[in-house]
mmCIF file of C-alpha atoms and ligand atoms in Angstrom:
data_model
loop_
_atom_site.group_PDB
_atom_site.id
_atom_site.type_symbol
_atom_site.label_atom_id
_atom_site.label_comp_id
_atom_site.label_asym_id
_atom_site.label_seq_id
_atom_site.Cartn_x
_atom_site.Cartn_y
_atom_site.Cartn_z
ATOM 1 C CA MET A 28 11.215 -8.412 24.924
ATOM 2 C CA LYS A 29 11.585 -11.683 23.000
ATOM 3 C CA HIS A 30 8.731 -13.162 25.021
ATOM 4 C CA LEU A 31 6.405 -10.510 23.545
ATOM 5 C CA ILE A 32 7.472 -11.426 20.026
ATOM 6 C CA ASP A 33 6.956 -15.100 20.849
ATOM 7 C CA ARG A 34 3.455 -14.355 22.106
ATOM 8 C CA LEU A 35 2.642 -12.220 19.075
ATOM 9 C CA TYR A 36 3.893 -15.075 16.890
ATOM 10 C CA GLU A 37 1.725 -17.586 18.704
ATOM 11 C CA THR A 38 -1.462 -15.599 19.273
ATOM 12 C CA SER A 39 -1.262 -12.719 16.730
ATOM 13 C CA THR A 40 -2.176 -10.186 19.394
ATOM 14 C CA LEU A 41 -0.775 -8.091 22.236
ATOM 15 C CA THR A 42 -2.265 -5.456 24.509
ATOM 16 C CA ALA A 43 -1.741 -1.726 23.925
ATOM 17 C CA ALA A 44 0.791 -1.589 26.764
ATOM 18 C CA GLU A 45 2.717 -4.516 25.298
ATOM 19 C CA TYR A 46 2.869 -3.010 21.808
ATOM 20 C CA ARG A 47 4.174 0.198 23.379
ATOM 21 C CA GLU A 48 6.798 -1.715 25.340
ATOM 22 C CA LEU A 49 7.908 -3.634 22.270
ATOM 23 C CA ILE A 50 8.260 -0.519 20.115
ATOM 24 C CA ASP A 51 9.994 1.569 22.764
ATOM 25 C CA ASN A 52 12.502 -1.121 23.720
ATOM 26 C CA ARG A 53 13.439 -2.362 20.273
ATOM 27 C CA THR A 54 17.080 -3.088 19.489
ATOM 28 C CA PRO A 55 18.773 -4.341 16.309
ATOM 29 C CA GLU A 56 19.022 -7.794 17.864
ATOM 30 C CA LEU A 57 15.336 -7.838 18.767
ATOM 31 C CA ALA A 58 14.446 -6.656 15.270
ATOM 32 C CA GLU A 59 16.395 -9.548 13.756
ATOM 33 C CA TYR A 60 14.483 -11.974 15.982
ATOM 34 C CA LEU A 61 11.179 -10.370 14.925
ATOM 35 C CA PHE A 62 12.068 -10.585 11.215
ATOM 36 C CA GLU A 63 12.936 -14.290 11.534
ATOM 37 C CA LYS A 64 9.505 -14.954 13.011
ATOM 38 C CA ALA A 65 7.821 -12.737 10.428
ATOM 39 C CA ARG A 66 9.557 -14.586 7.569
ATOM 40 C CA ASP A 67 8.576 -17.900 9.082
ATOM 41 C CA VAL A 68 4.907 -16.856 9.070
ATOM 42 C CA ARG A 69 4.969 -15.333 5.576
ATOM 43 C CA ILE A 70 6.731 -18.411 4.134
ATOM 44 C CA ARG A 71 4.183 -20.686 5.770
ATOM 45 C CA HIS A 72 1.325 -18.869 4.030
ATOM 46 C CA TYR A 73 2.833 -17.517 0.798
ATOM 47 C CA GLY A 74 6.135 -19.370 0.368
ATOM 48 C CA HIS A 75 8.807 -17.204 -1.244
ATOM 49 C CA ASP A 76 6.286 -15.694 -3.682
ATOM 50 C CA VAL A 77 6.233 -11.944 -4.145
ATOM 51 C CA TYR A 78 3.177 -10.442 -5.801
ATOM 52 C CA LEU A 79 3.381 -7.634 -8.324
ATOM 53 C CA ARG A 80 0.969 -4.716 -8.540
ATOM 54 C CA GLY A 81 1.180 -2.349 -11.498
ATOM 55 C CA LEU A 82 0.671 1.174 -10.204
ATOM 56 C CA ILE A 83 -1.071 3.551 -12.600
ATOM 57 C CA GLU A 84 -1.012 7.102 -11.222
ATOM 58 C CA PHE A 85 -3.791 8.415 -13.409
ATOM 59 C CA THR A 86 -4.370 11.912 -11.986
ATOM 60 C CA ASN A 87 -2.502 14.280 -9.702
ATOM 61 C CA HIS A 88 -5.413 16.707 -9.350
ATOM 62 C CA CYS A 89 -6.757 16.688 -5.805
ATOM 63 C CA LYS A 90 -9.427 18.621 -3.966
ATOM 64 C CA ASN A 91 -7.818 17.829 -0.612
ATOM 65 C CA ASP A 92 -5.065 19.684 1.151
ATOM 66 C CA CYS A 93 -3.340 17.094 3.368
ATOM 67 C CA TYR A 94 -0.348 18.859 4.896
ATOM 68 C CA TYR A 95 2.140 16.105 4.065
ATOM 69 C CA CYS A 96 1.265 15.522 0.427
ATOM 70 C CA GLY A 97 3.112 16.937 -2.572
ATOM 71 C CA ILE A 98 0.038 16.947 -4.818
ATOM 72 C CA ARG A 99 -2.205 18.740 -2.316
ATOM 73 C CA ARG A 100 -4.535 21.381 -3.729
ATOM 74 C CA SER A 101 -2.513 24.310 -2.415
ATOM 75 C CA ASN A 102 0.724 23.264 -4.066
ATOM 76 C CA CYS A 103 0.543 25.619 -7.028
ATOM 77 C CA GLN A 104 4.009 24.500 -8.174
ATOM 78 C CA ALA A 105 2.620 21.042 -9.037
ATOM 79 C CA GLU A 106 2.121 20.580 -12.771
ATOM 80 C CA ARG A 107 -1.252 18.853 -13.025
ATOM 81 C CA TYR A 108 -2.191 16.044 -15.427
ATOM 82 C CA ARG A 109 -4.920 13.497 -16.091
ATOM 83 C CA LEU A 110 -4.730 10.280 -18.110
ATOM 84 C CA THR A 111 -7.476 9.432 -20.601
ATOM 85 C CA LYS A 112 -9.211 6.079 -20.575
ATOM 86 C CA GLU A 113 -7.154 5.133 -23.632
ATOM 87 C CA GLN A 114 -3.897 6.041 -21.896
ATOM 88 C CA ILE A 115 -4.915 3.981 -18.848
ATOM 89 C CA LEU A 116 -5.734 1.007 -21.085
ATOM 90 C CA GLU A 117 -2.358 1.395 -22.783
ATOM 91 C CA CYS A 118 -0.650 1.190 -19.361
ATOM 92 C CA CYS A 119 -2.602 -2.024 -18.702
ATOM 93 C CA ALA A 120 -1.573 -3.450 -22.099
ATOM 94 C CA VAL A 121 2.100 -2.795 -21.383
ATOM 95 C CA GLY A 122 1.682 -4.159 -17.854
ATOM 96 C CA TYR A 123 -0.116 -7.320 -18.975
ATOM 97 C CA GLU A 124 2.745 -8.137 -21.364
ATOM 98 C CA LEU A 125 5.184 -7.713 -18.495
ATOM 99 C CA GLY A 126 3.301 -10.203 -16.306
ATOM 100 C CA PHE A 127 1.192 -7.875 -14.161
ATOM 101 C CA ARG A 128 -2.178 -9.329 -13.132
ATOM 102 C CA THR A 129 -3.218 -6.517 -10.788
ATOM 103 C CA PHE A 130 -3.637 -2.912 -11.851
ATOM 104 C CA VAL A 131 -3.788 -0.267 -9.145
ATOM 105 C CA LEU A 132 -5.533 2.926 -10.238
ATOM 106 C CA GLN A 133 -4.317 5.622 -7.878
ATOM 107 C CA GLY A 134 -4.904 9.340 -7.885
ATOM 108 C CA GLY A 135 -5.850 12.432 -5.972
ATOM 109 C CA GLU A 136 -9.518 13.063 -5.226
ATOM 110 C CA ASP A 137 -10.318 14.443 -8.655
ATOM 111 C CA GLY A 138 -13.944 15.371 -9.397
ATOM 112 C CA TYR A 139 -13.241 15.189 -13.121
ATOM 113 C CA TYR A 140 -13.493 11.404 -12.831
ATOM 114 C CA THR A 141 -17.183 11.123 -12.019
ATOM 115 C CA ASP A 142 -18.609 7.774 -10.933
ATOM 116 C CA GLU A 143 -19.788 7.235 -14.517
ATOM 117 C CA LYS A 144 -16.280 7.819 -15.877
ATOM 118 C CA MET A 145 -14.716 5.498 -13.268
ATOM 119 C CA VAL A 146 -17.288 2.785 -13.924
ATOM 120 C CA ASP A 147 -16.584 3.057 -17.640
ATOM 121 C CA ILE A 148 -12.808 2.752 -17.083
ATOM 122 C CA ILE A 149 -13.183 -0.207 -14.683
ATOM 123 C CA ARG A 150 -15.525 -2.040 -17.095
ATOM 124 C CA ALA A 151 -13.176 -1.442 -20.018
ATOM 125 C CA ILE A 152 -10.181 -2.867 -18.122
ATOM 126 C CA LYS A 153 -12.190 -5.873 -16.915
ATOM 127 C CA ALA A 154 -13.518 -6.565 -20.430
ATOM 128 C CA LYS A 155 -9.977 -6.675 -21.834
ATOM 129 C CA TYR A 156 -8.284 -8.367 -18.887
ATOM 130 C CA PRO A 157 -10.848 -10.563 -17.146
ATOM 131 C CA ASP A 158 -8.054 -12.493 -15.431
ATOM 132 C CA CYS A 159 -6.714 -9.377 -13.717
ATOM 133 C CA ALA A 160 -7.635 -7.713 -10.438
ATOM 134 C CA ILE A 161 -8.347 -4.004 -10.228
ATOM 135 C CA THR A 162 -7.364 -2.090 -7.109
ATOM 136 C CA LEU A 163 -8.646 1.447 -6.607
ATOM 137 C CA SER A 164 -6.923 4.074 -4.496
ATOM 138 C CA ILE A 165 -8.875 7.264 -5.063
ATOM 139 C CA GLY A 166 -9.769 8.394 -1.587
ATOM 140 C CA GLU A 167 -12.979 8.948 0.319
ATOM 141 C CA LYS A 168 -16.239 8.371 -1.593
ATOM 142 C CA SER A 169 -19.826 7.616 -0.664
ATOM 143 C CA TYR A 170 -21.055 4.080 -0.004
ATOM 144 C CA ASP A 171 -22.978 4.199 -3.273
ATOM 145 C CA SER A 172 -19.919 5.216 -5.279
ATOM 146 C CA TYR A 173 -17.849 2.416 -3.775
ATOM 147 C CA LYS A 174 -20.691 -0.006 -4.527
ATOM 148 C CA ALA A 175 -20.923 1.174 -8.138
ATOM 149 C CA PHE A 176 -17.165 0.650 -8.659
ATOM 150 C CA PHE A 177 -17.375 -2.797 -7.051
ATOM 151 C CA ASP A 178 -20.321 -3.797 -9.231
ATOM 152 C CA ALA A 179 -18.363 -2.617 -12.275
ATOM 153 C CA GLY A 180 -15.578 -5.057 -11.388
ATOM 154 C CA ALA A 181 -13.183 -3.381 -8.925
ATOM 155 C CA ASP A 182 -11.779 -6.001 -6.566
ATOM 156 C CA ARG A 183 -9.705 -4.161 -3.999
ATOM 157 C CA TYR A 184 -9.424 -0.733 -2.423
ATOM 158 C CA LEU A 185 -6.482 0.967 -0.737
ATOM 159 C CA LEU A 186 -7.331 3.720 1.682
ATOM 160 C CA ARG A 187 -4.669 4.354 4.266
ATOM 161 C CA HIS A 188 -6.231 5.533 7.488
ATOM 162 C CA GLU A 189 -3.041 7.691 7.858
ATOM 163 C CA THR A 190 -3.216 7.686 11.680
ATOM 164 C CA ALA A 191 -5.748 6.149 14.052
ATOM 165 C CA ASN A 192 -5.198 8.842 16.681
ATOM 166 C CA VAL A 193 -7.814 11.605 16.430
ATOM 167 C CA GLU A 194 -5.559 14.412 17.646
ATOM 168 C CA HIS A 195 -2.751 13.326 15.374
ATOM 169 C CA TYR A 196 -5.185 13.109 12.458
ATOM 170 C CA GLY A 197 -6.086 16.741 13.099
ATOM 171 C CA LYS A 198 -2.416 17.740 12.901
ATOM 172 C CA LEU A 199 -1.921 16.100 9.517
ATOM 173 C CA HIS A 200 -5.133 17.255 7.839
ATOM 174 C CA PRO A 201 -7.285 20.345 7.436
ATOM 175 C CA LYS A 202 -10.510 20.553 9.447
ATOM 176 C CA ASN A 203 -12.809 19.302 6.691
ATOM 177 C CA LEU A 204 -11.205 15.835 6.833
ATOM 178 C CA SER A 205 -11.932 13.515 9.749
ATOM 179 C CA LEU A 206 -10.639 10.208 11.028
ATOM 180 C CA GLU A 207 -14.228 9.203 11.667
ATOM 181 C CA ASN A 208 -15.141 9.473 8.000
ATOM 182 C CA ARG A 209 -11.915 7.794 6.893
ATOM 183 C CA LYS A 210 -12.670 4.814 9.141
ATOM 184 C CA GLN A 211 -16.305 4.698 8.027
ATOM 185 C CA CYS A 212 -15.130 4.486 4.419
ATOM 186 C CA LEU A 213 -12.965 1.486 5.311
ATOM 187 C CA TYR A 214 -15.867 -0.277 7.024
ATOM 188 C CA ASN A 215 -18.116 0.477 4.053
ATOM 189 C CA LEU A 216 -15.558 -0.948 1.631
ATOM 190 C CA LYS A 217 -15.289 -4.112 3.694
ATOM 191 C CA GLU A 218 -19.040 -4.518 3.907
ATOM 192 C CA ILE A 219 -19.391 -4.159 0.137
ATOM 193 C CA GLY A 220 -16.962 -7.036 -0.357
ATOM 194 C CA TYR A 221 -13.685 -5.451 -1.397
ATOM 195 C CA GLN A 222 -10.306 -6.717 -0.296
ATOM 196 C CA VAL A 223 -9.443 -3.675 1.755
ATOM 197 C CA GLY A 224 -6.151 -2.024 2.602
ATOM 198 C CA CYS A 225 -5.546 0.530 5.334
ATOM 199 C CA GLY A 226 -2.193 1.900 6.442
ATOM 200 C CA PHE A 227 -0.156 4.805 7.666
ATOM 201 C CA MET A 228 3.080 6.714 7.270
ATOM 202 C CA VAL A 229 5.882 5.930 9.689
ATOM 203 C CA GLY A 230 7.528 8.988 11.236
ATOM 204 C CA SER A 231 4.910 11.513 10.128
ATOM 205 C CA PRO A 232 5.146 14.859 11.954
ATOM 206 C CA TYR A 233 3.901 14.722 15.571
ATOM 207 C CA GLN A 234 3.682 10.912 15.558
ATOM 208 C CA THR A 235 4.381 9.337 18.961
ATOM 209 C CA THR A 236 4.598 5.709 20.078
ATOM 210 C CA ASP A 237 1.021 6.082 21.320
ATOM 211 C CA CYS A 238 -0.092 7.002 17.790
ATOM 212 C CA LEU A 239 1.607 3.851 16.460
ATOM 213 C CA VAL A 240 -0.083 1.751 19.138
ATOM 214 C CA ASP A 241 -3.438 3.235 18.092
ATOM 215 C CA ASP A 242 -2.584 2.300 14.492
ATOM 216 C CA LEU A 243 -1.854 -1.294 15.475
ATOM 217 C CA LEU A 244 -5.027 -1.569 17.553
ATOM 218 C CA PHE A 245 -7.081 -0.186 14.671
ATOM 219 C CA ILE A 246 -5.497 -2.717 12.305
ATOM 220 C CA GLN A 247 -6.325 -5.444 14.815
ATOM 221 C CA GLU A 248 -9.933 -4.263 14.883
ATOM 222 C CA LEU A 249 -10.452 -3.727 11.133
ATOM 223 C CA LYS A 250 -8.617 -6.897 10.071
ATOM 224 C CA PRO A 251 -7.798 -5.553 6.609
ATOM 225 C CA HIS A 252 -6.590 -7.776 3.767
ATOM 226 C CA MET A 253 -3.740 -5.388 2.963
ATOM 227 C CA VAL A 254 -1.729 -2.897 4.986
ATOM 228 C CA GLY A 255 0.279 -0.175 3.249
ATOM 229 C CA ILE A 256 2.945 1.401 5.407
ATOM 230 C CA GLY A 257 5.947 3.425 4.357
ATOM 231 C CA PRO A 258 8.108 6.168 5.794
ATOM 232 C CA PHE A 259 6.884 9.758 5.705
ATOM 233 C CA ILE A 260 9.203 11.719 3.407
ATOM 234 C CA PRO A 261 8.968 15.515 3.372
ATOM 235 C CA HIS A 262 8.018 17.385 0.207
ATOM 236 C CA HIS A 263 9.645 20.801 -0.203
ATOM 237 C CA ALA A 264 6.447 22.627 -1.217
ATOM 238 C CA THR A 265 4.227 21.496 1.695
ATOM 239 C CA PRO A 266 3.755 22.820 5.235
ATOM 240 C CA PHE A 267 5.809 19.834 6.444
ATOM 241 C CA ALA A 268 8.859 20.683 4.328
ATOM 242 C CA GLY A 269 11.004 21.287 7.414
ATOM 243 C CA PHE A 270 10.235 18.016 9.216
ATOM 244 C CA SER A 271 12.509 14.998 9.126
ATOM 245 C CA GLY A 272 11.269 11.789 7.533
ATOM 246 C CA GLY A 273 10.504 8.340 8.939
ATOM 247 C CA THR A 274 13.323 5.840 9.384
ATOM 248 C CA LEU A 275 14.031 2.566 7.631
ATOM 249 C CA GLU A 276 14.611 0.904 10.976
ATOM 250 C CA LEU A 277 11.213 1.730 12.495
ATOM 251 C CA THR A 278 9.350 1.008 9.240
ATOM 252 C CA LEU A 279 10.903 -2.463 9.026
ATOM 253 C CA PHE A 280 10.121 -3.168 12.674
ATOM 254 C CA LEU A 281 6.465 -2.276 12.127
ATOM 255 C CA LEU A 282 6.292 -4.420 8.971
ATOM 256 C CA GLY A 283 7.489 -7.355 11.085
ATOM 257 C CA ILE A 284 4.898 -6.681 13.786
ATOM 258 C CA ILE A 285 2.071 -6.381 11.246
ATOM 259 C CA ARG A 286 3.042 -9.683 9.594
ATOM 260 C CA LEU A 287 2.735 -11.411 12.977
ATOM 261 C CA MET A 288 -0.573 -9.669 13.765
ATOM 262 C CA LEU A 289 -2.150 -10.614 10.443
ATOM 263 C CA PRO A 290 -0.308 -13.721 9.202
ATOM 264 C CA THR A 291 -1.982 -13.761 5.759
ATOM 265 C CA VAL A 292 -1.968 -9.997 5.137
ATOM 266 C CA LEU A 293 -0.816 -8.620 1.772
ATOM 267 C CA LEU A 294 1.985 -6.307 2.800
ATOM 268 C CA PRO A 295 3.807 -4.129 0.274
ATOM 269 C CA ALA A 296 7.421 -3.082 0.480
ATOM 270 C CA THR A 297 6.636 0.442 -0.710
ATOM 271 C CA THR A 298 8.296 2.863 -3.102
ATOM 272 C CA ALA A 299 8.823 5.241 -0.177
ATOM 273 C CA LEU A 300 10.864 2.524 1.556
ATOM 274 C CA GLY A 301 12.929 2.166 -1.619
ATOM 275 C CA THR A 302 13.364 5.935 -1.688
ATOM 276 C CA ILE A 303 14.961 6.265 1.760
ATOM 277 C CA HIS A 304 17.331 3.318 1.309
ATOM 278 C CA PRO A 305 18.755 1.755 -1.881
ATOM 279 C CA ARG A 306 17.758 -1.724 -0.668
ATOM 280 C CA GLY A 307 14.710 -0.608 1.285
ATOM 281 C CA ARG A 308 12.246 -2.798 -0.608
ATOM 282 C CA GLU A 309 14.427 -5.912 -0.356
ATOM 283 C CA LEU A 310 14.793 -5.309 3.385
ATOM 284 C CA GLY A 311 11.021 -4.856 3.561
ATOM 285 C CA ILE A 312 10.511 -8.293 2.008
ATOM 286 C CA LEU A 313 12.991 -9.766 4.479
ATOM 287 C CA ALA A 314 11.034 -8.152 7.337
ATOM 288 C CA GLY A 315 7.789 -9.867 6.267
ATOM 289 C CA ALA A 316 6.409 -7.964 3.247
ATOM 290 C CA ASN A 317 5.164 -9.958 0.230
ATOM 291 C CA VAL A 318 4.051 -7.374 -2.366
ATOM 292 C CA VAL A 319 5.846 -4.845 -4.574
ATOM 293 C CA MET A 320 4.219 -2.156 -6.681
ATOM 294 C CA PRO A 321 6.340 -1.136 -9.662
ATOM 295 C CA ASN A 322 5.200 1.921 -11.554
ATOM 296 C CA LEU A 323 3.233 1.488 -14.798
ATOM 297 C CA SER A 324 2.434 5.178 -15.303
ATOM 298 C CA PRO A 325 3.616 6.688 -18.618
ATOM 299 C CA ARG A 326 7.111 8.057 -18.179
ATOM 300 C CA SER A 327 5.977 11.541 -19.230
ATOM 301 C CA VAL A 328 3.756 11.969 -16.140
ATOM 302 C CA ARG A 329 5.850 10.208 -13.506
ATOM 303 C CA PRO A 330 7.796 13.235 -12.285
ATOM 304 C CA LYS A 331 4.464 14.998 -11.793
ATOM 305 C CA TYR A 332 3.084 12.460 -9.313
ATOM 306 C CA MET A 333 5.541 13.695 -6.734
ATOM 307 C CA LEU A 334 4.077 12.944 -3.312
ATOM 308 C CA TYR A 335 7.451 13.533 -1.634
ATOM 309 C CA ASP A 336 10.963 14.624 -2.614
ATOM 310 C CA ASN A 337 13.421 12.324 -4.420
ATOM 311 C CA LYS A 338 10.830 9.652 -5.294
ATOM 312 C CA ILE A 339 12.582 6.815 -7.120
ATOM 313 C CA CYS A 340 11.810 5.296 -10.563
ATOM 314 C CA THR A 341 10.422 8.533 -12.013
ATOM 315 C CA GLY A 342 12.661 8.298 -15.099
ATOM 316 C CA ASP A 343 12.304 4.611 -15.931
ATOM 317 C CA GLU A 344 10.129 2.800 -18.440
ATOM 318 C CA ALA A 345 7.706 0.209 -17.052
ATOM 319 C CA ALA A 346 9.799 -2.634 -18.456
ATOM 320 C CA GLU A 347 12.936 -1.319 -16.769
ATOM 321 C CA CYS A 348 11.160 -1.085 -13.401
ATOM 322 C CA ARG A 349 9.797 -4.560 -13.856
ATOM 323 C CA GLN A 350 13.199 -6.088 -14.648
ATOM 324 C CA CYS A 351 14.871 -4.174 -11.867
ATOM 325 C CA MET A 352 12.296 -5.428 -9.388
ATOM 326 C CA GLN A 353 12.729 -9.029 -10.499
ATOM 327 C CA ARG A 354 16.505 -8.814 -10.061
ATOM 328 C CA ARG A 355 16.090 -7.314 -6.615
ATOM 329 C CA ILE A 356 13.633 -9.994 -5.472
ATOM 330 C CA GLU A 357 15.738 -12.849 -6.841
ATOM 331 C CA SER A 358 18.861 -11.417 -5.214
ATOM 332 C CA ILE A 359 17.352 -12.195 -1.795
ATOM 333 C CA GLY A 360 16.107 -15.685 -2.712
ATOM 334 C CA TYR A 361 12.445 -14.848 -3.384
ATOM 335 C CA ARG A 362 10.515 -15.070 -6.688
ATOM 336 C CA VAL A 363 8.106 -12.815 -8.522
ATOM 337 C CA VAL A 364 4.942 -14.656 -9.614
ATOM 338 C CA VAL A 365 2.427 -14.004 -12.393
ATOM 339 C CA SER A 366 -0.773 -14.108 -10.412
ATOM 340 C CA ARG A 367 -3.542 -11.847 -9.209
ATOM 341 C CA GLY A 368 -2.081 -12.392 -5.752
ATOM 342 C CA ASP A 369 -5.364 -12.288 -3.882
ATOM 343 C CA HIS A 370 -5.603 -12.469 -0.134
ATOM 344 C CA LYS A 371 -5.740 -16.096 1.052
ATOM 345 C CA SER A 372 -9.431 -15.809 1.847
ATOM 346 C CA PHE A 373 -10.150 -14.761 -1.767
ATOM 347 C CA GLN A 374 -7.863 -17.154 -3.644
ATOM 348 C CA LYS A 375 -9.105 -19.581 -6.282
ATOM 349 C CA LYS A 376 -7.582 -22.993 -5.706
ATOM 350 C CA ASP A 377 -6.685 -25.611 -8.299
ATOM 351 C CA SER A 378 -7.553 -29.290 -7.751
ATOM 352 C CA GLU A 379 -4.486 -29.755 -5.539
ATOM 353 C CA GLY A 380 -5.465 -26.900 -3.308
ATOM 354 C CA GLU A 381 -2.637 -24.679 -4.571
ATOM 355 C CA GLU A 382 -3.144 -21.098 -5.644
ATOM 356 C CA VAL A 383 -3.057 -20.753 -9.430
ATOM 357 C CA SER A 384 0.184 -18.883 -10.189
ATOM 358 C CA ASP A 385 3.328 -19.215 -12.301
ATOM 359 C CA PRO A 386 6.813 -17.999 -11.600
ATOM 360 C CA ILE A 387 7.735 -15.411 -14.203
ATOM 361 C CA LYS A 388 10.044 -16.787 -16.872
ATOM 362 C CA LYS A 389 13.552 -15.443 -16.449
ATOM 363 C CA GLY A 390 14.025 -12.407 -18.673
ATOM 364 C CA ALA A 391 10.323 -12.282 -19.620
HETATM 365 N N1 LIG B 449 -6.002 10.184 -2.781
HETATM 366 C C1 LIG B 449 -5.896 8.839 -2.365
HETATM 367 C C2 LIG B 449 -5.993 8.734 -0.875
HETATM 368 O O1 LIG B 449 -6.104 9.738 -0.225
HETATM 369 O O2 LIG B 449 -6.024 7.629 -0.366
HETATM 370 C C3 LIG B 449 -4.673 8.126 -2.877
HETATM 371 C C4 LIG B 449 -3.480 8.945 -3.190
HETATM 372 S S1 LIG B 449 -2.521 9.416 -1.769
HETATM 373 C C5 LIG B 449 -1.287 10.423 -2.522
HETATM 374 C C6 LIG B 449 -1.661 7.908 -1.407
HETATM 375 C C7 LIG B 449 -0.845 7.867 -0.135
HETATM 376 O O3 LIG B 449 0.365 8.577 -0.287
HETATM 377 C C8 LIG B 449 -1.448 8.497 1.080
HETATM 378 O O4 LIG B 449 -2.358 7.604 1.675
HETATM 379 C C9 LIG B 449 -0.245 8.824 1.972
HETATM 380 O O5 LIG B 449 -0.099 7.902 3.042
HETATM 381 C C10 LIG B 449 0.930 8.729 0.995
HETATM 382 N N2 LIG B 449 1.730 9.968 1.041
HETATM 383 C C11 LIG B 449 1.317 11.209 0.740
HETATM 384 N N3 LIG B 449 2.299 12.100 0.991
HETATM 385 C C12 LIG B 449 3.361 11.398 1.461
HETATM 386 C C13 LIG B 449 4.657 11.761 1.931
HETATM 387 N N4 LIG B 449 5.056 13.014 1.963
HETATM 388 N N5 LIG B 449 5.492 10.763 2.349
HETATM 389 C C14 LIG B 449 5.089 9.471 2.316
HETATM 390 N N6 LIG B 449 3.873 9.085 1.899
HETATM 391 C C15 LIG B 449 3.008 10.020 1.481
HETATM 392 FE FE1 LIG B 450 -5.014 14.478 -2.179
HETATM 393 FE FE2 LIG B 450 -2.571 13.988 -1.477
HETATM 394 S S1 LIG B 450 -3.829 15.670 -0.801
HETATM 395 S S2 LIG B 450 -3.743 12.900 -2.895
#
């Protein structure tokens, strides 16, 4: 199997049959070999830098009913909330002080936030923090809506494709949602000029190796700037309550593969990975990830943005999460940087050709 990893390392691509073979025949030893190669590639492009994204979960209202998701419309146990523009700006103020230069506005698909309201929020953040990037993660919208947000100053968009296998997509979502539309949204976002992130859950119900191969082939085709993957974790009040979750081992293996497929990709070690293992995010970095997304949401709403059971960091203040993350990253020999952390193809260079970034002062 090592020859497949060597080829992926050298050419960044394999055939469907080869991806399947690699996934199905993985062993701990092979995984270690993959991670070494993945680290080599990530260090070549990004050194030991880890980028921070401040996650602001600004609404848990959602019109969708995805079977896996704890804030789906039908979960009447979920206590719903929305943040005001002022509350969102306050999260940014706290985050800026802590060294965040990217704010990720994430939420359910909530019609309360009309395009006008979103444009107003994006403009207000950009006016106060022109040196920061704004990432949106608010689901499927029309081309015109995406364009309006981009023109208002949004830089990046995260929209996991969830699964690139049509049948599997139908098992995870109600009939009104389609893979076709999800993919179209991603192509629209790319065309408009966003740095785009797709992604999927590892170990979601009914997922097979073939589904994962389809995910990898779709990633190869889309060539996104970011890929968000994390384990599926069941939520007790969803139709998938009785399923088991994704494993650390398979998630790490896929992170390693994705780093080799897209050498310059921005790859988060997700909160879900940190939820299934106490050192999940550190292991994610060591498998090839280069982004972490500590929570900047007000503490009062954190327990309400419960996508899955036992989500970590729901009781901590932003500053605590930030410090904790820095300790974790430094413990494995990497460093958190104060920088927008753009994809290589979007980075501003200084006169020496280096990306403009500073390591965060110890204890800042
Ligand atoms: N509404 C937006 C969207 O659909 O893209 C963003 C919010 S949605 C909650 C963000 C991501 O959470 C989803 O793309 C999904 O992959 C992930 N997610 C939802 N439920 C999950 C679960 N039970 N376990 C792990 N991840 C989950
Ligand atoms: Fe809409 Fe999960 S069902 S965010």
